[in-house]
mmCIF file of C-alpha atoms in Angstrom:
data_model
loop_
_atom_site.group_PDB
_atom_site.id
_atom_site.type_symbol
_atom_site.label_atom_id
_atom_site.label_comp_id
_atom_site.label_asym_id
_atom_site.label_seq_id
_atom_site.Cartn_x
_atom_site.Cartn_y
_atom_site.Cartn_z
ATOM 1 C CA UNK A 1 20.039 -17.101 26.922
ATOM 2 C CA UNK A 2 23.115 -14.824 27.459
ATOM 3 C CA UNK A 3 21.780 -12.344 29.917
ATOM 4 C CA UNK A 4 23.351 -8.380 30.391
ATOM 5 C CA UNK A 5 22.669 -6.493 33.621
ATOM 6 C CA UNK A 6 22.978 -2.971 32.920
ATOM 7 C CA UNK A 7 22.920 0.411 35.299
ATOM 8 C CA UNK A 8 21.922 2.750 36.503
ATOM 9 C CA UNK A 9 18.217 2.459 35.065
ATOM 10 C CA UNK A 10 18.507 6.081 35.233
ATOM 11 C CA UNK A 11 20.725 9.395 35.116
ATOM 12 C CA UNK A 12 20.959 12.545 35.115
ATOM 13 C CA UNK A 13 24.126 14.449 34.923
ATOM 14 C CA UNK A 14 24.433 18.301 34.902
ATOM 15 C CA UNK A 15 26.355 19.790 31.450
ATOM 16 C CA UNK A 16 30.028 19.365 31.437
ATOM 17 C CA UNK A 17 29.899 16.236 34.287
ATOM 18 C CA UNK A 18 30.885 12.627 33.390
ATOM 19 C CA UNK A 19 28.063 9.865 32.648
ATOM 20 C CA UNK A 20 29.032 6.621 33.484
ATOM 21 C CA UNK A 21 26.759 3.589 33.111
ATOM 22 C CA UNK A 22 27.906 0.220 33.586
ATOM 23 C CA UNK A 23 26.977 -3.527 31.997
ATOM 24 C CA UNK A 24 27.788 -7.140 32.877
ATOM 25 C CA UNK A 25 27.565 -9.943 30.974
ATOM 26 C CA UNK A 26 27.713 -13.547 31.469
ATOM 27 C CA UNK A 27 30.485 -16.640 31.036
ATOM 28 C CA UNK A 28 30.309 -16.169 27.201
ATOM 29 C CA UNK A 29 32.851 -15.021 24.687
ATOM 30 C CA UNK A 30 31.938 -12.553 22.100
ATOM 31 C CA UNK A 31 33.220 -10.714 19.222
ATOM 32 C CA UNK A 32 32.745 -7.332 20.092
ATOM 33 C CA UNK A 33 30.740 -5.268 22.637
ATOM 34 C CA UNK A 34 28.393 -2.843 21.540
ATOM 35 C CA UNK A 35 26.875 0.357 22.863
ATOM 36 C CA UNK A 36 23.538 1.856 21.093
ATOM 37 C CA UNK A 37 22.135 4.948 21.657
ATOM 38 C CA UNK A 38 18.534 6.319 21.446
ATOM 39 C CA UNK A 39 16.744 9.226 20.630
ATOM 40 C CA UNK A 40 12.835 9.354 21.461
ATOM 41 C CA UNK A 41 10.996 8.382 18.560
ATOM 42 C CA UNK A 42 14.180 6.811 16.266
ATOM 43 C CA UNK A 43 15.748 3.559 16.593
ATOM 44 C CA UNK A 44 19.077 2.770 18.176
ATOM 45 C CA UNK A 45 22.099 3.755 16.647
ATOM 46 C CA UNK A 46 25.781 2.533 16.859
ATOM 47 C CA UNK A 47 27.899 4.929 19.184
ATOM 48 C CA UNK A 48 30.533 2.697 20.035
ATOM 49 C CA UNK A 49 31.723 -0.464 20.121
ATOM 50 C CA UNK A 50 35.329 -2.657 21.715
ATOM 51 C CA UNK A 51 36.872 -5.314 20.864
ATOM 52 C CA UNK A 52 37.409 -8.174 23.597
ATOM 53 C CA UNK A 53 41.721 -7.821 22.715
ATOM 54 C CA UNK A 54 41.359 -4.130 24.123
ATOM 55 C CA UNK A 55 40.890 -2.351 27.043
ATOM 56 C CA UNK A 56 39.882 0.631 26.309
ATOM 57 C CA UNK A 57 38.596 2.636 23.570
ATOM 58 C CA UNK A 58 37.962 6.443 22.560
ATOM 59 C CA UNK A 59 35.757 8.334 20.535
ATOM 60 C CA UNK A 60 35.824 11.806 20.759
ATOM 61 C CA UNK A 61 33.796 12.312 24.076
ATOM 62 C CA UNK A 62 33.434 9.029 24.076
ATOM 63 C CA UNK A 63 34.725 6.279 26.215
ATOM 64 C CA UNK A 64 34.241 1.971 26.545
ATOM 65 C CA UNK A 65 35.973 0.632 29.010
ATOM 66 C CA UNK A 66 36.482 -3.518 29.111
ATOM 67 C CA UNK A 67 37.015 -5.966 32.146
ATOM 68 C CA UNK A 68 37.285 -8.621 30.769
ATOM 69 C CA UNK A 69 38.345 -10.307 34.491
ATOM 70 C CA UNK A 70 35.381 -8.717 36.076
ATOM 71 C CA UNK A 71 33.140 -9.347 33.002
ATOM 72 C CA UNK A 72 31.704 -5.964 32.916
ATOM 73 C CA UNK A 73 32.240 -3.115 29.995
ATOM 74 C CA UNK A 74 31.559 0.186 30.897
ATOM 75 C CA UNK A 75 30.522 3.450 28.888
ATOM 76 C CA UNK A 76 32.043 6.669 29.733
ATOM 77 C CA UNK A 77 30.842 9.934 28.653
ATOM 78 C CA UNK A 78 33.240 12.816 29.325
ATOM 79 C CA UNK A 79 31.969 16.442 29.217
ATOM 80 C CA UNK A 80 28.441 15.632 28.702
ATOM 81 C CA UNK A 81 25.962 17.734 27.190
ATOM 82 C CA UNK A 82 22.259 18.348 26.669
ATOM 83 C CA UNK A 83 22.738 16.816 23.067
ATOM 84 C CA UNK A 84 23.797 13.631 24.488
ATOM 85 C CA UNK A 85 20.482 13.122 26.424
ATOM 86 C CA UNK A 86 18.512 9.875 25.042
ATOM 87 C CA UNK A 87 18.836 6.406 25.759
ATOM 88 C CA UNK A 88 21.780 4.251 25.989
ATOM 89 C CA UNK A 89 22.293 0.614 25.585
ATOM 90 C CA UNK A 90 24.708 -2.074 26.086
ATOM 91 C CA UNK A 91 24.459 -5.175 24.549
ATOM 92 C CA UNK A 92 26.457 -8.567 23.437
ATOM 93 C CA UNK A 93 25.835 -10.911 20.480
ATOM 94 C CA UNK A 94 24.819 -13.813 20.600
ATOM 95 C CA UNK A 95 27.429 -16.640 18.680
ATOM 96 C CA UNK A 96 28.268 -16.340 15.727
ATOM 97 C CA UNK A 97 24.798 -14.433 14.695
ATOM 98 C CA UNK A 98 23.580 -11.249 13.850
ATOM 99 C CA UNK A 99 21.375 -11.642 17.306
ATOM 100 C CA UNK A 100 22.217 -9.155 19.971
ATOM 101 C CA UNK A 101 21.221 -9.650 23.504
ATOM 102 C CA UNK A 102 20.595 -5.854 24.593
ATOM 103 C CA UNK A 103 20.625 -4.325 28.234
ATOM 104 C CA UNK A 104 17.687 -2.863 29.876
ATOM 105 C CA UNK A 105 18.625 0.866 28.925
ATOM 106 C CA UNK A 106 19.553 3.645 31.136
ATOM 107 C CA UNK A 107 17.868 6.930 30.148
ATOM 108 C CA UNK A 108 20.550 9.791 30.721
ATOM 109 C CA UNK A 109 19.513 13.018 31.275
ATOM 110 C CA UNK A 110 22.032 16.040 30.830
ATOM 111 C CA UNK A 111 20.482 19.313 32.224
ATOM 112 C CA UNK A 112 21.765 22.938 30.523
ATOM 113 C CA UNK B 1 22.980 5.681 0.567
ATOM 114 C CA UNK B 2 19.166 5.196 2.265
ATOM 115 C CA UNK B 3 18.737 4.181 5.630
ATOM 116 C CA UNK B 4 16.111 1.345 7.022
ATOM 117 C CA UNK B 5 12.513 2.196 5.942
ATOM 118 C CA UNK B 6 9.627 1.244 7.933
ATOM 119 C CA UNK B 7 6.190 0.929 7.368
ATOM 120 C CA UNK B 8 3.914 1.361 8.611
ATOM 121 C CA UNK B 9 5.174 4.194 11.030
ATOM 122 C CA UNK B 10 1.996 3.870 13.357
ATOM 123 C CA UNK B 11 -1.016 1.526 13.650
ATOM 124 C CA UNK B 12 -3.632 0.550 15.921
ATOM 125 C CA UNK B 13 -5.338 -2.362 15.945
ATOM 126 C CA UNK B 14 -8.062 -4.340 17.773
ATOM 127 C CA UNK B 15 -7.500 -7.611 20.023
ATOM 128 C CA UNK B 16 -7.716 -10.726 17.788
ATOM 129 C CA UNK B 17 -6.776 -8.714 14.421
ATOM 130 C CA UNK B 18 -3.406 -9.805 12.173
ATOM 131 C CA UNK B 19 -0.860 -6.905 11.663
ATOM 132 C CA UNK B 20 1.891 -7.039 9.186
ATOM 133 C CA UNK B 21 5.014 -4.892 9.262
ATOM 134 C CA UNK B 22 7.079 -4.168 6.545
ATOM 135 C CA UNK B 23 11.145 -3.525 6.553
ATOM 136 C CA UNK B 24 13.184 -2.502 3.691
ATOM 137 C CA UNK B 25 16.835 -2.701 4.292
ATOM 138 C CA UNK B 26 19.619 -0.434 3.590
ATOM 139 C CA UNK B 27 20.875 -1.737 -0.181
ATOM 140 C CA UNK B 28 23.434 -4.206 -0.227
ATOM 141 C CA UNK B 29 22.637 -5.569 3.119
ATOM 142 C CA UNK B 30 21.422 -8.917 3.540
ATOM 143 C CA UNK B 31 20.181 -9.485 6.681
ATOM 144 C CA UNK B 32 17.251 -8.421 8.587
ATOM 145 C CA UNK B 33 17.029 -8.485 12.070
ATOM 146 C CA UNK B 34 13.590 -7.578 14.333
ATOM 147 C CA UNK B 35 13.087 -6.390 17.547
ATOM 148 C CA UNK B 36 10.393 -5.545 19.912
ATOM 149 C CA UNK B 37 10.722 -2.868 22.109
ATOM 150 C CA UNK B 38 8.604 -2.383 25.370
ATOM 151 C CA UNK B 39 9.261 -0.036 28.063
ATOM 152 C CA UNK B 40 8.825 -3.012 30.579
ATOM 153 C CA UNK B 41 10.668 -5.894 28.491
ATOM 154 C CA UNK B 42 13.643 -3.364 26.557
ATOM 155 C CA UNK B 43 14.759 -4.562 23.592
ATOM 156 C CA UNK B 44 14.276 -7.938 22.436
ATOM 157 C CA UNK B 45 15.052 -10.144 19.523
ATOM 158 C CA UNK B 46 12.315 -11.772 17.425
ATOM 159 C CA UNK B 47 14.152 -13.356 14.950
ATOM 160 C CA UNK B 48 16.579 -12.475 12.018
ATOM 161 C CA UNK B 49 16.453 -13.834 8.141
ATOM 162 C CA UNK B 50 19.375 -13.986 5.513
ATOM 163 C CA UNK B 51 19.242 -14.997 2.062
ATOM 164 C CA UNK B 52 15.477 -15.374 2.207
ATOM 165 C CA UNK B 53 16.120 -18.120 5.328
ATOM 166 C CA UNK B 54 15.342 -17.606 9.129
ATOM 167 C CA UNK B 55 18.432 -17.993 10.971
ATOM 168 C CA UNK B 56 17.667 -17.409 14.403
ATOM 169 C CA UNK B 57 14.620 -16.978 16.578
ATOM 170 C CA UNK B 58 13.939 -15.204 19.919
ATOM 171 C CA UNK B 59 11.414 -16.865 22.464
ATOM 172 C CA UNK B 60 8.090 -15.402 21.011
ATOM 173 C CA UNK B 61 5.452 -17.482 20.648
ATOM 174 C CA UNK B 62 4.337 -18.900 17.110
ATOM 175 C CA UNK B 63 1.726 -15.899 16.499
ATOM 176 C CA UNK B 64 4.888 -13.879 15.556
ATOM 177 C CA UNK B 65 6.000 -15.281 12.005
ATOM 178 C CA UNK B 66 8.317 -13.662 9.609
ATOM 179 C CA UNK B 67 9.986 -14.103 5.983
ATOM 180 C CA UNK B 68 12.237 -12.273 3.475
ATOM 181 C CA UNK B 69 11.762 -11.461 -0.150
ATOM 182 C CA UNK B 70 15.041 -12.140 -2.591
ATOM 183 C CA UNK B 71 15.540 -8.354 -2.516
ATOM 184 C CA UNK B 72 16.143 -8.463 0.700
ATOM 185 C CA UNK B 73 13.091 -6.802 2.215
ATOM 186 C CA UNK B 74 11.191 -8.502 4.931
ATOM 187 C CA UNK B 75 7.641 -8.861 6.529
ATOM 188 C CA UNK B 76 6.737 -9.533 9.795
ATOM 189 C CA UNK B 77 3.559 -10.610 10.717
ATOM 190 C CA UNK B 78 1.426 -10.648 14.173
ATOM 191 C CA UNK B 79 -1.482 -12.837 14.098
ATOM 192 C CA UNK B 80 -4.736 -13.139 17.168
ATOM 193 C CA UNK B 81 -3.152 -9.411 18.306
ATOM 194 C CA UNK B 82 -3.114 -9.053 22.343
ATOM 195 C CA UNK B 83 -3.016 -6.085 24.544
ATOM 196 C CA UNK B 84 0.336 -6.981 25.232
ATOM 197 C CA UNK B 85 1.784 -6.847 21.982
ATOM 198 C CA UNK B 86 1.834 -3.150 21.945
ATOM 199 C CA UNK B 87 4.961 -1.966 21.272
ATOM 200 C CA UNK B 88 7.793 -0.054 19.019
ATOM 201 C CA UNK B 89 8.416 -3.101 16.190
ATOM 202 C CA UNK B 90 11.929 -2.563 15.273
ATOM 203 C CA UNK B 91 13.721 -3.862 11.817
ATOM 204 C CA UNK B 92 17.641 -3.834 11.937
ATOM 205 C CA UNK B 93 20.095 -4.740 8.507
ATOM 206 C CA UNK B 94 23.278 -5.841 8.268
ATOM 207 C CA UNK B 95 25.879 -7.315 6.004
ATOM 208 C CA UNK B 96 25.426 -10.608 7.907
ATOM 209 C CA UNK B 97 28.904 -11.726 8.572
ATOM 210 C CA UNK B 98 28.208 -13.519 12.210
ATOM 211 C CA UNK B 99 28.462 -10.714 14.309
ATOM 212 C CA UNK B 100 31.686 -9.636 13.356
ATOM 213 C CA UNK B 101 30.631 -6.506 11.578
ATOM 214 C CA UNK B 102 29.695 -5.007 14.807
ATOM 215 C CA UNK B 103 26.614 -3.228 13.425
ATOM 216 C CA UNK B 104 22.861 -3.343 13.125
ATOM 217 C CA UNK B 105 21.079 -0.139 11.553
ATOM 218 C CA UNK B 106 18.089 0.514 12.985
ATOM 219 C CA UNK B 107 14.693 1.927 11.251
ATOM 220 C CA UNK B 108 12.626 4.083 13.013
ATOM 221 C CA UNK B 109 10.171 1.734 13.983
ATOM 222 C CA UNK B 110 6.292 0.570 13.911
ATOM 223 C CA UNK B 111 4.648 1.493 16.836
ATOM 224 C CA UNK B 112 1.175 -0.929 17.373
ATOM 225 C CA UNK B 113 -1.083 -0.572 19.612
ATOM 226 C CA UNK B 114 -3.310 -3.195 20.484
ATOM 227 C CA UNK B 115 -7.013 -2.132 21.727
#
């Protein structure tokens, strides 16, 4: 089974810093990669997601960054605030499917 | 338009009980995904149905069991419980396209625990 190493298991960032956490995936090509985030007691929720064609993309505060060479995507949070503290995962489908292989989580906190 | 429901929210349950979990997907969506959630384990995939037929299964073992109604909803069903199913039970919808839509919503969860 595809397999996606994510980090830092952990961070914590003060208000107004950059959060940057990091996920590698294996040989494998997909459609699209995905990054959920997490509130305590909801499920995930779509925040962002990139195409494999692109490099980059932006959403508001928002960034995923793609290396595609280095197989890695990365998740970029740019003037972070205490609002954006939850959980956040990467993760890559699997084939054609509906299946999605999801990273370990990193838990971001972003203190006032 | 309403979201994922889930029920039941929370349950507890005794080693060697059956549990069954209930998912009603956001209308017009026709696949249902599920996911257990651990703090240990993360995320991972159970199995997903569309159009009533399971499409793809995760590597749980055959006490897990799931179907879909023609509506669309789903059960999913935990049989001889063990401590170490505990765990947030999450249901996910989607159009179903392969992948390509590039989104699962996510209910809330069931949250079993297993005494």
């Amino acid at each position: 089974q595809q397999q996606v190493k994510q980090s830092p298991q952990s961070l914590i960032v003060q208000k107004g810093g950059i959060s940057i956490i990091n996920c590698a995936y294996e040989n494998t090509a997909f459609d699209y990669f995905p990054w959920y985030q997490q509130f305590p007691g909801k499920g995930p929720a779509l925040l962002i997601a990139i195409r494999p064609d692109v490099s980059e993309k932006k959403e508001g505060r928002f960034t995923i960054s793609f290396n595609k060479s280095a197989k890695q995507f990365s998740l970029h949070i740019m003037d972070s605030q205490p609002g954006d503290s939850a959980t956040y995962f990467c993760a890559t489908p699997q084939g054609g499917s509906e299946k999605l292989v999801f990273g370990k989580g990193t838990k971001l906190t972003v203190n006032p | 338009k309403a979201g994922v429901t889930q029920t039941p929210r929370y349950l507890i349950k005794t080693r060697g009980q059956q549990v069954t979990l209930s998912c009603s997907p956001i209308s017009g969506h026709r696949s249902v995904s599920w996911y257990q959630q651990t703090p240990g384990q993360g995320l991972q995939f159970l199995f997903e149905y569309f159009s009533e037929t399971q499409r793809n299964k995760g590597n749980f073992p055959g006490r897990f069991s799931g179907r879909q109604f023609s509506n669309s909803r789903s059960e999913m069903n935990v049989s001889t419980l063990e401590l170490g199913d505990s765990a947030l039970y999450l249901c996910a919808s989607s159009l179903g396209r392969g992948g390509r839509t590039g989104e699962l919503f996510f209910g809330e969860g069931s949250r079993l625990t297993v005494l």
